[in-house]
Coordinates of N, CA and C in Angstrom, one line a residue:
M1 N 39.8 -68.3 8.5 CA 38.6 -68.9 8.2 C 38.7 -69.7 6.9
N2 N 38.2 -70.9 6.9 CA 38.2 -71.7 5.7 C 37.0 -71.4 4.9
D3 N 37.1 -70.9 3.7 CA 36.0 -70.5 2.9 C 35.3 -71.7 2.3
D4 N 35.9 -72.9 2.3 CA 35.3 -74.1 1.7 C 34.2 -74.6 2.6
F5 N 34.3 -74.3 3.9 CA 33.3 -74.9 4.9 C 32.6 -73.7 5.5
I6 N 31.3 -73.8 5.4 CA 30.4 -72.7 6.0 C 29.4 -73.5 6.8
E7 N 29.4 -73.1 8.1 CA 28.4 -73.7 9.0 C 27.0 -73.1 8.6
V8 N 26.1 -73.9 8.4 CA 24.8 -73.5 7.9 C 23.8 -73.5 9.1
R9 N 23.3 -72.3 9.4 CA 22.3 -72.2 10.5 C 20.9 -72.2 9.8
A10 N 20.0 -73.0 10.4 CA 18.7 -73.0 9.8 C 17.9 -71.8 10.2
L11 N 17.3 -71.2 9.2 CA 16.4 -70.1 9.4 C 15.1 -70.4 8.8
D12 N 14.0 -69.9 9.3 CA 12.7 -70.1 8.7 C 12.7 -69.5 7.3
P13 N 12.0 -70.1 6.4 CA 12.0 -69.6 5.0 C 11.7 -68.2 4.8
S14 N 10.8 -67.7 5.6 CA 10.4 -66.2 5.4 C 11.5 -65.3 5.8
R15 N 12.3 -65.7 6.8 CA 13.4 -64.9 7.2 C 14.6 -65.0 6.2
T16 N 14.8 -66.2 5.6 CA 15.8 -66.3 4.6 C 15.4 -65.5 3.4
E17 N 14.1 -65.5 3.0 CA 13.7 -64.7 1.8 C 13.8 -63.2 2.1
G18 N 13.6 -62.8 3.4 CA 13.8 -61.4 3.8 C 15.2 -61.0 3.6
L19 N 16.1 -61.8 4.1 CA 17.6 -61.5 4.0 C 18.0 -61.5 2.5
K20 N 17.4 -62.4 1.7 CA 17.8 -62.4 0.3 C 17.2 -61.1 -0.4
A21 N 16.1 -60.7 0.0 CA 15.5 -59.5 -0.6 C 16.4 -58.3 -0.2
W22 N 16.9 -58.2 1.0 CA 17.8 -57.1 1.4 C 19.1 -57.3 0.6
G23 N 19.5 -58.5 0.4 CA 20.8 -58.7 -0.3 C 20.6 -58.3 -1.8
W24 N 19.5 -58.5 -2.4 CA 19.2 -58.1 -3.8 C 19.2 -56.6 -3.9
V25 N 18.5 -55.9 -2.9 CA 18.5 -54.4 -2.9 C 19.9 -53.9 -2.8
S26 N 20.7 -54.5 -1.9 CA 22.1 -54.0 -1.8 C 22.9 -54.3 -3.1
Y27 N 22.8 -55.5 -3.7 CA 23.5 -55.8 -4.9 C 23.1 -54.8 -6.0
L28 N 21.8 -54.5 -6.1 CA 21.3 -53.6 -7.2 C 21.9 -52.2 -7.0
L29 N 21.9 -51.7 -5.8 CA 22.5 -50.4 -5.5 C 24.0 -50.4 -5.9
H30 N 24.7 -51.5 -5.5 CA 26.1 -51.6 -5.8 C 26.3 -51.7 -7.3
L31 N 25.4 -52.4 -8.0 CA 25.5 -52.5 -9.4 C 25.3 -51.2 -10.2
V32 N 24.4 -50.4 -9.7 CA 24.2 -49.1 -10.3 C 25.5 -48.2 -10.2
V33 N 26.0 -48.3 -9.0 CA 27.3 -47.5 -8.8 C 28.4 -48.1 -9.6
A34 N 28.5 -49.4 -9.6 CA 29.6 -50.0 -10.4 C 29.5 -49.8 -11.9
V35 N 28.3 -49.9 -12.4 CA 28.2 -49.7 -13.9 C 28.4 -48.2 -14.2
A36 N 27.9 -47.3 -13.4 CA 28.2 -45.9 -13.6 C 29.6 -45.5 -13.5
A37 N 30.4 -46.2 -12.7 CA 31.8 -46.0 -12.5 C 32.6 -46.4 -13.8
V38 N 32.1 -47.4 -14.5 CA 32.8 -47.9 -15.7 C 32.4 -47.1 -16.9
V39 N 31.1 -46.6 -17.0 CA 30.6 -45.8 -18.1 C 31.1 -44.4 -18.1
P40 N 31.8 -44.0 -19.1 CA 32.3 -42.6 -19.2 C 31.2 -41.6 -19.0
S41 N 31.4 -40.6 -18.3 CA 30.6 -39.4 -18.0 C 29.3 -39.7 -17.1
A42 N 29.2 -41.0 -16.7 CA 28.1 -41.3 -15.8 C 28.5 -40.9 -14.4
Q43 N 27.6 -40.4 -13.6 CA 28.0 -39.9 -12.3 C 27.2 -40.7 -11.2
P44 N 27.8 -41.8 -10.7 CA 27.2 -42.5 -9.6 C 27.1 -41.7 -8.3
S45 N 26.1 -41.9 -7.6 CA 26.0 -41.2 -6.3 C 26.6 -42.0 -5.2
I46 N 27.5 -41.3 -4.5 CA 28.1 -42.0 -3.3 C 27.0 -42.3 -2.3
I47 N 25.9 -41.6 -2.3 CA 24.8 -41.9 -1.4 C 24.3 -43.3 -1.6
L48 N 24.1 -43.7 -2.9 CA 23.6 -45.1 -3.2 C 24.6 -46.1 -2.6
L49 N 25.9 -45.9 -2.7 CA 26.9 -46.8 -2.2 C 26.8 -46.8 -0.7
L50 N 26.6 -45.7 0.0 CA 26.6 -45.7 1.4 C 25.3 -46.3 1.9
I51 N 24.2 -46.2 1.2 CA 22.9 -46.9 1.6 C 23.2 -48.4 1.6
A52 N 23.8 -48.8 0.5 CA 24.0 -50.3 0.3 C 25.0 -50.8 1.4
L53 N 26.0 -50.0 1.7 CA 26.9 -50.4 2.8 C 26.2 -50.5 4.1
V54 N 25.4 -49.5 4.4 CA 24.6 -49.6 5.7 C 23.7 -50.8 5.8
I55 N 23.0 -51.1 4.7 CA 22.2 -52.3 4.7 C 23.1 -53.5 5.0
D56 N 24.2 -53.6 4.3 CA 25.1 -54.8 4.6 C 25.6 -54.9 6.0
L57 N 26.0 -53.7 6.6 CA 26.5 -53.7 7.9 C 25.4 -54.1 8.9
V58 N 24.2 -53.6 8.7 CA 23.1 -53.9 9.6 C 22.6 -55.3 9.5
K59 N 22.5 -55.8 8.3 CA 21.9 -57.2 8.1 C 22.9 -58.3 8.2
R60 N 24.2 -58.0 8.3 CA 25.2 -59.0 8.3 C 25.1 -59.9 9.6
D61 N 24.8 -59.3 10.7 CA 24.7 -60.1 11.9 C 23.5 -61.0 11.9
E62 N 22.4 -60.5 11.3 CA 21.2 -61.3 11.2 C 21.4 -62.5 10.3
A63 N 22.3 -62.4 9.4 CA 22.6 -63.5 8.4 C 23.7 -64.4 9.0
S64 N 24.3 -64.1 10.1 CA 25.4 -64.8 10.6 C 25.1 -66.3 10.7
G65 N 26.1 -67.1 10.2 CA 25.9 -68.6 10.2 C 25.2 -69.2 9.0
T66 N 24.8 -68.3 8.1 CA 24.0 -68.8 6.9 C 24.9 -68.6 5.7
W67 N 24.5 -69.2 4.6 CA 25.2 -68.9 3.3 C 25.0 -67.5 2.9
L68 N 24.0 -66.8 3.3 CA 23.7 -65.4 3.0 C 24.8 -64.5 3.6
A69 N 25.3 -64.9 4.8 CA 26.3 -64.0 5.5 C 27.5 -63.8 4.6
T70 N 27.9 -64.8 3.7 CA 29.0 -64.6 2.9 C 28.8 -63.5 1.9
H71 N 27.5 -63.3 1.5 CA 27.2 -62.2 0.5 C 27.3 -60.8 1.2
F72 N 26.9 -60.7 2.4 CA 27.0 -59.4 3.1 C 28.4 -59.1 3.3
S73 N 29.2 -60.0 3.7 CA 30.7 -59.8 3.9 C 31.4 -59.5 2.6
W74 N 31.0 -60.2 1.6 CA 31.6 -60.0 0.2 C 31.4 -58.6 -0.2
R75 N 30.2 -58.0 -0.1 CA 29.9 -56.7 -0.5 C 30.7 -55.7 0.3
I76 N 30.7 -55.9 1.6 CA 31.4 -55.0 2.5 C 32.9 -54.9 2.1
R77 N 33.5 -56.1 2.0 CA 34.9 -56.2 1.6 C 35.2 -55.5 0.2
S78 N 34.2 -55.7 -0.7 CA 34.4 -55.1 -2.0 C 34.4 -53.6 -1.9
V79 N 33.5 -53.0 -1.2 CA 33.5 -51.6 -1.0 C 34.7 -51.0 -0.3
L80 N 35.1 -51.7 0.8 CA 36.3 -51.3 1.5 C 37.5 -51.3 0.6
W81 N 37.8 -52.4 -0.1 CA 38.9 -52.6 -0.9 C 38.9 -51.6 -2.0
A82 N 37.8 -51.4 -2.7 CA 37.7 -50.4 -3.8 C 38.0 -49.0 -3.2
G83 N 37.4 -48.7 -2.1 CA 37.7 -47.3 -1.5 C 39.2 -47.1 -1.2
I84 N 39.8 -48.1 -0.6 CA 41.2 -48.0 -0.3 C 42.0 -47.9 -1.6
L85 N 41.7 -48.7 -2.6 CA 42.4 -48.6 -3.9 C 42.2 -47.2 -4.6
Y86 N 41.0 -46.7 -4.5 CA 40.8 -45.4 -5.1 C 41.6 -44.3 -4.4
L87 N 41.6 -44.4 -3.0 CA 42.4 -43.4 -2.3 C 43.9 -43.5 -2.6
V88 N 44.4 -44.7 -2.6 CA 45.8 -44.9 -2.9 C 46.2 -44.4 -4.3
T89 N 45.4 -44.6 -5.2 CA 45.7 -44.2 -6.6 C 45.2 -42.7 -6.9
A90 N 44.6 -42.1 -6.0 CA 44.1 -40.7 -6.3 C 45.2 -39.7 -6.6
P91 N 46.4 -39.8 -6.0 CA 47.5 -38.9 -6.4 C 47.9 -39.0 -7.9
L92 N 47.6 -40.2 -8.5 CA 48.0 -40.3 -9.9 C 47.2 -39.3 -10.8
W93 N 46.0 -39.0 -10.3 CA 45.1 -38.0 -11.1 C 45.8 -36.7 -11.0
L94 N 46.4 -36.3 -9.9 CA 46.9 -35.0 -9.7 C 48.3 -34.9 -10.5
L95 N 49.0 -36.0 -10.5 CA 50.4 -35.9 -11.1 C 50.3 -36.2 -12.6
F96 N 49.6 -37.3 -12.9 CA 49.6 -37.8 -14.3 C 48.1 -38.2 -14.6
F97 N 47.5 -37.6 -15.5 CA 46.1 -37.9 -15.8 C 45.9 -39.3 -16.3
V98 N 46.7 -39.8 -17.3 CA 46.4 -41.1 -17.9 C 46.6 -42.2 -16.9
P99 N 47.7 -42.3 -16.1 CA 47.8 -43.4 -15.2 C 46.7 -43.4 -14.1
G100 N 46.2 -42.2 -13.7 CA 45.1 -42.2 -12.8 C 43.8 -42.7 -13.4
W101 N 43.6 -42.3 -14.6 CA 42.4 -42.8 -15.4 C 42.5 -44.4 -15.5
I102 N 43.6 -44.9 -15.9 CA 43.8 -46.3 -16.1 C 43.6 -47.0 -14.8
A103 N 44.2 -46.5 -13.7 CA 44.1 -47.2 -12.4 C 42.6 -47.2 -12.0
W104 N 41.9 -46.1 -12.1 CA 40.5 -46.1 -11.6 C 39.6 -46.9 -12.5
T105 N 39.9 -47.0 -13.8 CA 39.2 -47.9 -14.7 C 39.3 -49.3 -14.3
V106 N 40.5 -49.7 -14.0 CA 40.8 -51.1 -13.6 C 40.1 -51.4 -12.3
I107 N 40.2 -50.5 -11.3 CA 39.5 -50.7 -10.0 C 38.0 -50.8 -10.2
S108 N 37.4 -49.9 -11.1 CA 36.0 -49.9 -11.3 C 35.5 -51.2 -12.0
I109 N 36.3 -51.7 -12.9 CA 36.0 -53.0 -13.6 C 36.1 -54.2 -12.6
W110 N 37.1 -54.1 -11.7 CA 37.2 -55.2 -10.7 C 36.0 -55.1 -9.7
F111 N 35.6 -53.9 -9.3 CA 34.4 -53.8 -8.5 C 33.1 -54.3 -9.1
L112 N 33.0 -54.0 -10.4 CA 31.8 -54.5 -11.2 C 31.8 -56.0 -11.2
Y113 N 33.0 -56.6 -11.5 CA 33.2 -58.0 -11.6 C 32.7 -58.7 -10.2
R114 N 33.2 -58.1 -9.1 CA 32.8 -58.7 -7.8 C 31.3 -58.6 -7.6
I115 N 30.7 -57.5 -8.0 CA 29.2 -57.4 -7.7 C 28.5 -58.4 -8.6
V116 N 28.9 -58.5 -9.9 CA 28.2 -59.5 -10.8 C 28.5 -60.9 -10.3
R117 N 29.7 -61.2 -9.9 CA 30.0 -62.6 -9.4 C 29.1 -62.9 -8.2
G118 N 29.0 -61.9 -7.3 CA 28.1 -62.2 -6.1 C 26.6 -62.3 -6.5
M119 N 26.2 -61.6 -7.4 CA 24.8 -61.7 -7.9 C 24.5 -63.1 -8.5
V120 N 25.5 -63.6 -9.3 CA 25.3 -64.9 -9.9 C 25.2 -65.9 -8.8
A121 N 26.1 -65.9 -7.8 CA 26.0 -66.8 -6.7 C 24.7 -66.7 -5.9
M122 N 24.3 -65.5 -5.6 CA 23.0 -65.3 -4.9 C 21.9 -65.9 -5.7
N123 N 21.9 -65.7 -7.0 CA 20.8 -66.2 -7.8 C 20.7 -67.7 -7.8
R124 N 21.9 -68.4 -7.6 CA 22.0 -69.8 -7.5 C 21.8 -70.3 -6.0
N125 N 21.5 -69.4 -5.1 CA 21.4 -69.7 -3.7 C 22.6 -70.4 -3.2
Q126 N 23.8 -69.9 -3.6 CA 25.1 -70.4 -3.1 C 25.8 -69.3 -2.4
P127 N 26.7 -69.7 -1.5 CA 27.6 -68.7 -0.8 C 28.6 -68.2 -1.9
V128 N 29.1 -67.1 -1.6 CA 30.2 -66.5 -2.5 C 31.5 -66.6 -1.7
S129 N 32.5 -67.1 -2.3 CA 33.8 -67.3 -1.6 C 34.9 -66.5 -2.3
S130 N 35.9 -66.2 -1.6 CA 37.0 -65.4 -2.1 C 37.7 -66.1 -3.2

């Protein structure tokens, strides 16, 4: 798929605003989890992340063909990649504490960056691209 071209489907303004509202709820939940993952001793709840992921999975089809669809897909990919990276680097915690801590810190900062980047694009009413 070419990320430079997005076919825009017309939605009535109230529906677009509803999708944006759900997008903001999801971004804020992701942001809470992402910030807590970067801040030492903060304990983000996996439940918040799962709620945000369910919102994105449910609303993605409704947003299909609009610039908002890119945001739902962006958040889903961010969570999936972060989860995969955390799982792959988990053995580092068991074998060597410092490399595990460094790996998870880098992953957490990357996840926070993706969420903030998406929020900035959403605020500008723009699609987010890879």
